[in-house]
mmCIF file of C-alpha atoms in Angstrom:
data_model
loop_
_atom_site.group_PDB
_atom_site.id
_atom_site.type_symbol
_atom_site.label_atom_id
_atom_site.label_comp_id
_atom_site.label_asym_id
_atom_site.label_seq_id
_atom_site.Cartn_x
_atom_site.Cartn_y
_atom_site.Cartn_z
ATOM 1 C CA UNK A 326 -6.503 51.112 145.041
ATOM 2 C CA UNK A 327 -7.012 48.103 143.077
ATOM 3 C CA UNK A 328 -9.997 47.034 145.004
ATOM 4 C CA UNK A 329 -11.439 50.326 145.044
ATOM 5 C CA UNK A 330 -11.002 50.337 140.577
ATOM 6 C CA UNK A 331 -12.217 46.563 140.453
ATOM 7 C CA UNK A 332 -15.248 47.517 142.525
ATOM 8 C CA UNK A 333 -16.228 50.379 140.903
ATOM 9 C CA UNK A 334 -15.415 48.831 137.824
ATOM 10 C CA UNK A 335 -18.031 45.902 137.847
ATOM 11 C CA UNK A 336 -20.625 48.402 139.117
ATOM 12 C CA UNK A 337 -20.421 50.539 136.727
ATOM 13 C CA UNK A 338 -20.379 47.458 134.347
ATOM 14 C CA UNK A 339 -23.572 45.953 135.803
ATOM 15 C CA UNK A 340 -25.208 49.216 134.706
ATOM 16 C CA UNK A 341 -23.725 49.698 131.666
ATOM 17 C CA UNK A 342 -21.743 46.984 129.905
ATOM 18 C CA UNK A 343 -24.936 44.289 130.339
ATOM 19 C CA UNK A 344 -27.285 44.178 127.402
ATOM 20 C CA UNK A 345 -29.901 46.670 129.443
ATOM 21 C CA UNK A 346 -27.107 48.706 129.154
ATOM 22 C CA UNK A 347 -27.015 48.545 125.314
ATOM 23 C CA UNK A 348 -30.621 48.903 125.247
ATOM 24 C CA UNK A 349 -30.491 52.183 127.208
ATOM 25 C CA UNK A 350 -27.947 53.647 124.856
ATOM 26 C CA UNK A 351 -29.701 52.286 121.593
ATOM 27 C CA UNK A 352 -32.416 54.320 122.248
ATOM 28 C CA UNK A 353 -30.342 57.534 121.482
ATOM 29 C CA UNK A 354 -28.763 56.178 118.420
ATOM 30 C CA UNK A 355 -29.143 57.268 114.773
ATOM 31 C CA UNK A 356 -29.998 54.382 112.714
ATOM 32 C CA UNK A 357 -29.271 56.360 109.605
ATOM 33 C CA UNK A 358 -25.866 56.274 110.840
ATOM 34 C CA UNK A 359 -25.456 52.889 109.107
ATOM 35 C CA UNK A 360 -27.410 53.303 106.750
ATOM 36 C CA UNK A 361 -24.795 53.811 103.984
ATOM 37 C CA UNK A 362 -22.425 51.607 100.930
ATOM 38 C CA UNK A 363 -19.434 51.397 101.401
ATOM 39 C CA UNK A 364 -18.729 49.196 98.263
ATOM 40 C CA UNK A 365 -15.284 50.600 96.744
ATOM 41 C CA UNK A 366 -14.066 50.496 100.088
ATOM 42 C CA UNK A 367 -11.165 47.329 102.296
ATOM 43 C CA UNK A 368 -11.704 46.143 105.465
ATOM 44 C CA UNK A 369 -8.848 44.221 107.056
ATOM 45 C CA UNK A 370 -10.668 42.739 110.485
ATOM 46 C CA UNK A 371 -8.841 40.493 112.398
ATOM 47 C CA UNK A 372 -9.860 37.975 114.323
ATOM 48 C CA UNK A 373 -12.837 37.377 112.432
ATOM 49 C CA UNK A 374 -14.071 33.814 112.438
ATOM 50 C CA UNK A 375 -16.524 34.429 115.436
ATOM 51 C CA UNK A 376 -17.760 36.614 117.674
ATOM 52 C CA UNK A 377 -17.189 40.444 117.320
ATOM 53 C CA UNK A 378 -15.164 40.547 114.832
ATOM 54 C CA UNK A 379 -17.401 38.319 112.573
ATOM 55 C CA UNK A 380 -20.558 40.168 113.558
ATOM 56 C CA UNK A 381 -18.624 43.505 112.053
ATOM 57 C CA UNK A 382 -18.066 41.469 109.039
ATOM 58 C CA UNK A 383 -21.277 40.371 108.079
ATOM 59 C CA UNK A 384 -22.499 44.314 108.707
ATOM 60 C CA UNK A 385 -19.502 45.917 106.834
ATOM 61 C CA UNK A 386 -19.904 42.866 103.591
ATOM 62 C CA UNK A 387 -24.031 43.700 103.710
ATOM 63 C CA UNK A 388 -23.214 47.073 103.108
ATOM 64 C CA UNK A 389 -21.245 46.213 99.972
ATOM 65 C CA UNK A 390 -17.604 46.233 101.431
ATOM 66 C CA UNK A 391 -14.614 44.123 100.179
ATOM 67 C CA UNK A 392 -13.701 42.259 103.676
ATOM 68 C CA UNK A 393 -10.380 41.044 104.322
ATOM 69 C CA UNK A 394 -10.763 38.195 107.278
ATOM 70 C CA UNK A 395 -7.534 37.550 109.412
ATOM 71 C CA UNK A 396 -7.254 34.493 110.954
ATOM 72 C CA UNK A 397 -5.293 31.493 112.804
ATOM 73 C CA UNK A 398 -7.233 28.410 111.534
ATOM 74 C CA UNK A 399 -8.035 27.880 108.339
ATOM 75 C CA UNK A 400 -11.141 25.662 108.794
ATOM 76 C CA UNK A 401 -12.785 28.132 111.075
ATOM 77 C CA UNK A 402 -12.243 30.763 108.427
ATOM 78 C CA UNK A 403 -13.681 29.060 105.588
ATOM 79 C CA UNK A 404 -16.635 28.354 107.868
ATOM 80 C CA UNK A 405 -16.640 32.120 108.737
ATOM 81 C CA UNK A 406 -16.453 33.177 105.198
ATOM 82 C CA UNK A 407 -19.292 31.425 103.815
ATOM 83 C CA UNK A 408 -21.442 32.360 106.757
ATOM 84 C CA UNK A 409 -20.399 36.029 106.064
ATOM 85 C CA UNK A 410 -21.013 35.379 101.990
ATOM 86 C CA UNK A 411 -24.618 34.046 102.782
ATOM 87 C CA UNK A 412 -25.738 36.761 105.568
ATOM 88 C CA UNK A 413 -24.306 39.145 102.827
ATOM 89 C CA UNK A 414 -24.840 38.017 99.641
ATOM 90 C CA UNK A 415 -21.527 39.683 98.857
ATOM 91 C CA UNK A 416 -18.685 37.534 97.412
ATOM 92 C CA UNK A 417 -16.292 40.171 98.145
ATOM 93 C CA UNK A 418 -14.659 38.667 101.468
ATOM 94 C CA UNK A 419 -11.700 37.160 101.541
ATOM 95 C CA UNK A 420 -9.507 34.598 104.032
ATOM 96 C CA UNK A 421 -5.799 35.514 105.480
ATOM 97 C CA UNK A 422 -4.086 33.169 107.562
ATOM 98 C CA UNK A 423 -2.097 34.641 110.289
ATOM 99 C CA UNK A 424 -1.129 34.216 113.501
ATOM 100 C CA UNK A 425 -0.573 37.571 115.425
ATOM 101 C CA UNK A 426 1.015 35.951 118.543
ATOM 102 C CA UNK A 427 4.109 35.361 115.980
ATOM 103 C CA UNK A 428 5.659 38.873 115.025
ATOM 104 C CA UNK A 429 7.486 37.398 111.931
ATOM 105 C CA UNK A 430 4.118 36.812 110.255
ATOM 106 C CA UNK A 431 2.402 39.649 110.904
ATOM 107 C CA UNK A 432 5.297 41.624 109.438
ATOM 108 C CA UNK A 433 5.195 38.789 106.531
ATOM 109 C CA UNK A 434 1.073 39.381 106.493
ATOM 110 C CA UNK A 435 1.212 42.993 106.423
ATOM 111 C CA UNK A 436 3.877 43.555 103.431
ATOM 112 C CA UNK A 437 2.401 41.122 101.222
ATOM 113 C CA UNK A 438 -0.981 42.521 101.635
ATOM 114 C CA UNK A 439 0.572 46.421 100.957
ATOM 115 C CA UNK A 440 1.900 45.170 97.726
ATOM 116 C CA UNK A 441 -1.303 43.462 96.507
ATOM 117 C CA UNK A 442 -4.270 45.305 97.709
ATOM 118 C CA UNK A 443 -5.519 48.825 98.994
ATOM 119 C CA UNK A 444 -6.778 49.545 102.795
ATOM 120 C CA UNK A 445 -9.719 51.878 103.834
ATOM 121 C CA UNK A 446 -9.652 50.947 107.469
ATOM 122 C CA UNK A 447 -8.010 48.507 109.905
ATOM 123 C CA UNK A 448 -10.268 46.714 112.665
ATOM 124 C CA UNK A 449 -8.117 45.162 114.940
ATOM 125 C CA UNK A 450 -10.298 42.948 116.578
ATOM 126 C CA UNK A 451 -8.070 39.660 117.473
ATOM 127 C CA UNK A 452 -7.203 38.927 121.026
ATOM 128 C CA UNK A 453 -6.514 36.040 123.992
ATOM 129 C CA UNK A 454 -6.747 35.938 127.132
ATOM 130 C CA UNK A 455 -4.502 33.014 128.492
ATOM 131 C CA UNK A 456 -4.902 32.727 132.036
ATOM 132 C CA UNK A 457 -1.932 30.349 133.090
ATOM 133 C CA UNK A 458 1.772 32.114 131.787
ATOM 134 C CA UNK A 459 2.520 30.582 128.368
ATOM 135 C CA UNK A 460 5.512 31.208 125.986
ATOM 136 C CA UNK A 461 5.269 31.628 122.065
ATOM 137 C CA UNK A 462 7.932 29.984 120.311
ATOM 138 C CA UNK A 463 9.756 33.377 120.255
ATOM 139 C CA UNK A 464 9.735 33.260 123.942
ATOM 140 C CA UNK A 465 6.939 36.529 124.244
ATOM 141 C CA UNK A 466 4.074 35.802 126.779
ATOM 142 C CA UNK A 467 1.003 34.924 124.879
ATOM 143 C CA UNK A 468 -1.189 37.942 125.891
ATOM 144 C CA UNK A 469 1.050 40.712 125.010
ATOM 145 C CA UNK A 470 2.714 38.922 121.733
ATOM 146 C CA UNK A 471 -1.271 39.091 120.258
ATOM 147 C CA UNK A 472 -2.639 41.990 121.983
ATOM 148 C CA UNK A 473 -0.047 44.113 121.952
ATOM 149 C CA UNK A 474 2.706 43.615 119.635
ATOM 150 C CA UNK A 475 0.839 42.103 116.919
ATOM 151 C CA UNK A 476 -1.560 44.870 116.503
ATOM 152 C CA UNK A 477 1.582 47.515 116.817
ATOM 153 C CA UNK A 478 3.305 45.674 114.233
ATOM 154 C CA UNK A 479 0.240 45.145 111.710
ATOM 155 C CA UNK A 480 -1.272 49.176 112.312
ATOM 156 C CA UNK A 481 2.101 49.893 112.198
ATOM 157 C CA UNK A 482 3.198 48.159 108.983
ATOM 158 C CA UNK A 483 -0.233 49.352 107.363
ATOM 159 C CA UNK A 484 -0.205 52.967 108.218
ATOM 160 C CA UNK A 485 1.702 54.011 104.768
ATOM 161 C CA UNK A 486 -0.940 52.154 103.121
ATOM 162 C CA UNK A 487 -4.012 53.212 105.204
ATOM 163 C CA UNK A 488 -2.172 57.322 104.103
ATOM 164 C CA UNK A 489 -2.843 56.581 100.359
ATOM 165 C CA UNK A 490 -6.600 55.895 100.801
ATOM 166 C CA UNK A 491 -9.657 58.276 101.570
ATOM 167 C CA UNK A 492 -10.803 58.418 104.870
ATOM 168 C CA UNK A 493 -8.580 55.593 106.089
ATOM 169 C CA UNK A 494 -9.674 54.748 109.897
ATOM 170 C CA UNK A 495 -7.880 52.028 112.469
ATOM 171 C CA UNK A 496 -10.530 50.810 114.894
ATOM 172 C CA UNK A 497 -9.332 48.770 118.015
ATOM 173 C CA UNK A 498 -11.511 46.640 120.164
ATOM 174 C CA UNK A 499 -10.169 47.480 123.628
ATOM 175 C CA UNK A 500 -12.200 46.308 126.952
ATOM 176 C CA UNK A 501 -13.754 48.397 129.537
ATOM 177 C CA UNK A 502 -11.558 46.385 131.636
ATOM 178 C CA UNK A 503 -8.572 48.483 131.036
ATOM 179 C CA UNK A 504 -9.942 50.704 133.542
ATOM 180 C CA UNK A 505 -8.543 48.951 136.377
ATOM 181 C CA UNK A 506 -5.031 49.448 134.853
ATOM 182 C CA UNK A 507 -2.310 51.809 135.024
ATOM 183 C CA UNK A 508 -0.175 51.224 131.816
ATOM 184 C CA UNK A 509 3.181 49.397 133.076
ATOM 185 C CA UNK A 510 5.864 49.597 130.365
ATOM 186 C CA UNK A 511 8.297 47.966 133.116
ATOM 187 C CA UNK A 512 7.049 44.469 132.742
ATOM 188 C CA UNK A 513 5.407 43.784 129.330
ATOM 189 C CA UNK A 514 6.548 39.506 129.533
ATOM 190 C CA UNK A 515 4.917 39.890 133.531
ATOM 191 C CA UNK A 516 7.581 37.956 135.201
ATOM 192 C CA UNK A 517 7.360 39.688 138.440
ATOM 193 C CA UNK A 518 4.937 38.507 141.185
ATOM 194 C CA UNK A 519 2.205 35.811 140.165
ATOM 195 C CA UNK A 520 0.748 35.768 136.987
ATOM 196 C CA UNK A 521 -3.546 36.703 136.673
ATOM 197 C CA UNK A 522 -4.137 36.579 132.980
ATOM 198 C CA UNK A 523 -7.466 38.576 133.585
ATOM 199 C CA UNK A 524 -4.822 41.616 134.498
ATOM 200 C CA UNK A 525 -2.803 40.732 131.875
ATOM 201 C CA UNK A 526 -5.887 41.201 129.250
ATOM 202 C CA UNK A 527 -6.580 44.325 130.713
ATOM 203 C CA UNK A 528 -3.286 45.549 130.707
ATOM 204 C CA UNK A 529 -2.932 44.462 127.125
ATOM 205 C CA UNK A 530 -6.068 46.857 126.671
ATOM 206 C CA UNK A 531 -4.607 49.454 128.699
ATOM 207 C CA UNK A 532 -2.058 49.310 126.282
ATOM 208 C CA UNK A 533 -4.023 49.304 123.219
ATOM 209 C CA UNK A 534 -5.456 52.227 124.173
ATOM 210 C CA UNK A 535 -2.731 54.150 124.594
ATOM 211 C CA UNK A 536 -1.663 53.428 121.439
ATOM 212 C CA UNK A 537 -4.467 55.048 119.836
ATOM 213 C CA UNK A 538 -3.890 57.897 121.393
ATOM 214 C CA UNK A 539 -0.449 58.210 120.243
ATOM 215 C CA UNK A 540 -0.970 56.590 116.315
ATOM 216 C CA UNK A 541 -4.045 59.838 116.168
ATOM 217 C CA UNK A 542 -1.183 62.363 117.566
ATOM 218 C CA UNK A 543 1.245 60.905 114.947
ATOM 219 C CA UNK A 544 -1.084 60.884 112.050
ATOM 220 C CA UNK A 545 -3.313 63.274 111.233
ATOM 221 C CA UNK A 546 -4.559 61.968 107.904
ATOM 222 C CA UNK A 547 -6.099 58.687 109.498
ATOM 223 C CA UNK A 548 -8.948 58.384 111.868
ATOM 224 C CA UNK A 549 -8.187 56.546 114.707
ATOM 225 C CA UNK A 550 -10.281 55.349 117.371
ATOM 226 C CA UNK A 551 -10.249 52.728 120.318
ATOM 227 C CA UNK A 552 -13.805 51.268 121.637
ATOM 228 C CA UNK A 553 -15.431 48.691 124.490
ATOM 229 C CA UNK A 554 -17.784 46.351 123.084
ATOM 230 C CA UNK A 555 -19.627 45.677 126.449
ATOM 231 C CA UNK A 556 -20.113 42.241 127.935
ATOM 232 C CA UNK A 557 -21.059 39.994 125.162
ATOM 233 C CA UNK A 558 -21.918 36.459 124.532
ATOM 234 C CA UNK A 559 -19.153 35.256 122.631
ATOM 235 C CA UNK A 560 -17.184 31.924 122.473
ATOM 236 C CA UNK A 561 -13.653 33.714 123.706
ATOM 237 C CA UNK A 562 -15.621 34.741 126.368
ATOM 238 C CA UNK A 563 -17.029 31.741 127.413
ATOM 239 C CA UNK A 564 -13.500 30.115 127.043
ATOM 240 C CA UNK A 565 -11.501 32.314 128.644
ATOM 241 C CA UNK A 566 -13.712 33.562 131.545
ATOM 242 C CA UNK A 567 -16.144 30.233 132.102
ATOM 243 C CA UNK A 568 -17.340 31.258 135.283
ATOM 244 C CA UNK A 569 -17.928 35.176 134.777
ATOM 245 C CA UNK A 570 -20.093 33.306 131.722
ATOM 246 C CA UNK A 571 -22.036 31.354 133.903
ATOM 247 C CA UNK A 572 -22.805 34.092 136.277
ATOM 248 C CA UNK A 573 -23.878 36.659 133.576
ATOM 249 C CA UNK A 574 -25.152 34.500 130.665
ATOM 250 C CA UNK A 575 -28.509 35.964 130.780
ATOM 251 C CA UNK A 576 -26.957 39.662 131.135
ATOM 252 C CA UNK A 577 -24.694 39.036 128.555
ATOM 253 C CA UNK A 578 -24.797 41.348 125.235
ATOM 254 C CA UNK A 579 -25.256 39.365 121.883
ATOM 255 C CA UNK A 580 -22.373 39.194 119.205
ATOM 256 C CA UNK A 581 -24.244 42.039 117.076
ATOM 257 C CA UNK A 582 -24.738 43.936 119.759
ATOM 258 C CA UNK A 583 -21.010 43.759 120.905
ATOM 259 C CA UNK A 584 -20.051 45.000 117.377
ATOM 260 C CA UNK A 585 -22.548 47.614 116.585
ATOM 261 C CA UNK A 586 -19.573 50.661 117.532
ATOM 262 C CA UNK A 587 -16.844 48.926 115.821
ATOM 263 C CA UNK A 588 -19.336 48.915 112.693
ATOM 264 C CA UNK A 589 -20.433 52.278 113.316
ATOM 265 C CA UNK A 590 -16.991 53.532 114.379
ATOM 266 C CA UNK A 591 -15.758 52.188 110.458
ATOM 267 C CA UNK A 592 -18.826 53.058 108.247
ATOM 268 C CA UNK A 593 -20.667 56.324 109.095
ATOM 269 C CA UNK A 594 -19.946 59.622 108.778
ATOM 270 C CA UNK A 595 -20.748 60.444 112.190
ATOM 271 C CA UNK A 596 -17.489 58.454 113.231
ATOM 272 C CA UNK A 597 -15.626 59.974 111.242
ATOM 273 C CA UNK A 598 -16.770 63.883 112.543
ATOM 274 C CA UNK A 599 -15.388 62.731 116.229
ATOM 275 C CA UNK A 600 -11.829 63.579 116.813
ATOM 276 C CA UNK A 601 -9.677 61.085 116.497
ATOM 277 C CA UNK A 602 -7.963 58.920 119.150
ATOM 278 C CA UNK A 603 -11.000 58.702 121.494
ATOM 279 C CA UNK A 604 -12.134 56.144 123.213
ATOM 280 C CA UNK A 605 -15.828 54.465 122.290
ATOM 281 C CA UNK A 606 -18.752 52.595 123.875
ATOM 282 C CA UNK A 607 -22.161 52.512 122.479
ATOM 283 C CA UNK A 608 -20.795 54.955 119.556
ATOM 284 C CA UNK A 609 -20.283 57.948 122.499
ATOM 285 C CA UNK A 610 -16.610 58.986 123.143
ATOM 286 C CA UNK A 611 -16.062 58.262 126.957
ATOM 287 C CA UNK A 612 -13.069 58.738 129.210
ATOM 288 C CA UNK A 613 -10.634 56.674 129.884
ATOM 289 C CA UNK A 614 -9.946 56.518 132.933
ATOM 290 C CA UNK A 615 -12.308 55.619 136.401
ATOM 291 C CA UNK A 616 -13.072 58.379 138.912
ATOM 292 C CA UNK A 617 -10.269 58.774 141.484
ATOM 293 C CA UNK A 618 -8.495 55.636 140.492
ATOM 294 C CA UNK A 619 -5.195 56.925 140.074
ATOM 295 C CA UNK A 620 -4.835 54.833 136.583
ATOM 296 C CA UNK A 621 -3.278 57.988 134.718
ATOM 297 C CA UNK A 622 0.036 57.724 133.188
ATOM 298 C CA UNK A 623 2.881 60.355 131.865
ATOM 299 C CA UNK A 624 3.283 61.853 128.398
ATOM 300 C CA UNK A 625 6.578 59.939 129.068
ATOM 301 C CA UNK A 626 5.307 56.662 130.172
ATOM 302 C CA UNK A 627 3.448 56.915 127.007
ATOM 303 C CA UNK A 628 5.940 57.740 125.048
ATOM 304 C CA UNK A 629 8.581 54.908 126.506
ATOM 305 C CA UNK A 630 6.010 52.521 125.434
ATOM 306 C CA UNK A 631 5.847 53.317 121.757
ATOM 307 C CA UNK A 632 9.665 53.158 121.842
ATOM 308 C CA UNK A 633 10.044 49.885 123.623
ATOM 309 C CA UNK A 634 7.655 48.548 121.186
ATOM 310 C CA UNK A 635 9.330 49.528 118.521
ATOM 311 C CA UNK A 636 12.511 48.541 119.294
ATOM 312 C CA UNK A 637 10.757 44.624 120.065
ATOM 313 C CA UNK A 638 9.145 45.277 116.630
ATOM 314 C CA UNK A 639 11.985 45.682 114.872
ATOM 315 C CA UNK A 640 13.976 42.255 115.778
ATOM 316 C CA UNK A 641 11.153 40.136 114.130
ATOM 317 C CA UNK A 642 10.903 42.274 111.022
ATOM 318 C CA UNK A 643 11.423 40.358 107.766
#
């Protein structure tokens, strides 16, 4: 079955997560969709000294929005902040070091930015993708500690202040590569059987996922919404997966491109009018799940993964 989802997978990928496939889909978009200010209004986007997450800043801090940039190292910020202050012309965007593999300071992050600052919406954009089994210092495996427990613990942490803000919204840049996962809530640290860290990336985002859908049962007063940024051109890319880069270079989406849901997703009204806890590419809810790929999980599977991550959560809180 896992052939039959990987195979299906890349063909449908080849069609539509190459930047043809943006094109096609661009042609049914509304530009006046973005066409809006959002000054008045926080950003929190992590992972945001390249790539994605970068792109969405430069669009969200053009449009007049106060951008809060969360980061692991501090030179690579600064760089990224002045490169988002000159696209922008907006002065309004601002440099958080954190690491999200390490629980403690994302709990320590996301309390001392409650106390000092409001929240419209939460991109959570930061990710890895180690491909040989590493340990944080808290002994979590490096994949899940940032893509998965981080972001529970920092959308977590922020709801209650996301709930005292209009139209508060939680973005998460997933990967069409979930697809070829069934969420396991069995073996989050993947100690049994060998270790791919392209499965464990899409298991992350199988994960992610399915925390969005849960989050937009939970709480009705924010917008919640997952998305798949295509194949893009983007240095984690061409780190972590060197020779799917070299293979589809010239297919490959550009950085603006990549980001053009997760901007619309937090900016227009449009977004906002979908219901929440759907799953996005090219700014068109789409399922979540392959054809006949038996990737579907149980309203208690679901469930036993909020709890477990809670219950991890909870030993690295402050």
């Amino acid at each position: 079955m896992s052939l039959y989802r990987n195979t299906v997978w890349f063909l449908k990928g080849l069609q539509e997560y190459t930047k043809g496939g943006y094109e096609s889909a661009a042609r049914r978009f509304n530009e006046a969709d973005l066409e809006v200010s959002v000054s008045g209004r926080s950003f929190i986007i992590t992972g945001a000294n390249s790539g994605i997450g970068k792109a969405a800043a430069c669009e969200i801090a053009k449009r007049g929005g106060t951008v809060h940039l969360v980061c692991r190292n501090e030179d690579r910020a600064n760089e990224a902040r002045k490169d988002v202050v000159e696209q922008s012309k907006n002065e309004n965007v601002h440099v958080h070091l954190v690491d999200m593999s390490s629980p403690r300071k994302v709990w320590e992050f996301a309390s001392g930015f409650s106390q000092n600052h409001n929240l419209h919406v939460l991109i959570n954009n930061a990710g890895c993708m180690v491909n040989q089994r590493e340990l944080t210092e808290d002994g979590l495996e490096k994949n899940f500690a940032t893509n998965t427990l981080g972001m529970y613990i920092l959308t977590s942490a922020l709801i209650p202040t996301l709930k005292k803000s209009e139209n508060p919204r939680v973005i998460t840049v997933s990967s069409g590569g979930m697809l070829v996962q069934k969420l396991n809530v069995e073996d989050f640290q993947l100690e049994k059987g060998s270790f791919d860290g392209t499965m464990a990336y899409a298991q992350n985002k199988r994960q992610q996922v399915t925390m969005t859908e849960q989050w937009a049962a939970q709480h009705k007063e924010i917008h919640f919404s997952s998305m798949h940024p295509g194949w893009a051109d983007t240095p984690a890319v061409q780190s972590s997966m060197p020779d799917f880069h070299a293979k589809m270079k010239n297919k490959l989406r550009t950085e603006a491109q990549g980001a053009d849901t997760v901007v619309w997703l937090a900016i227009s009204d449009a977004a906002s009018r979908q219901p929440s806890g759907l799953f996005f590419q090219d700014r068109k809810a789409v399922s979540t799940h392959l054809p006949l790929a038996s990737s579907r999980s149980s309203p208690a599977e679901e469930q036993n993964l909020m709890s477990k991550l809670e219950e991890l959560a909870v030993k690295f809180k402050c």
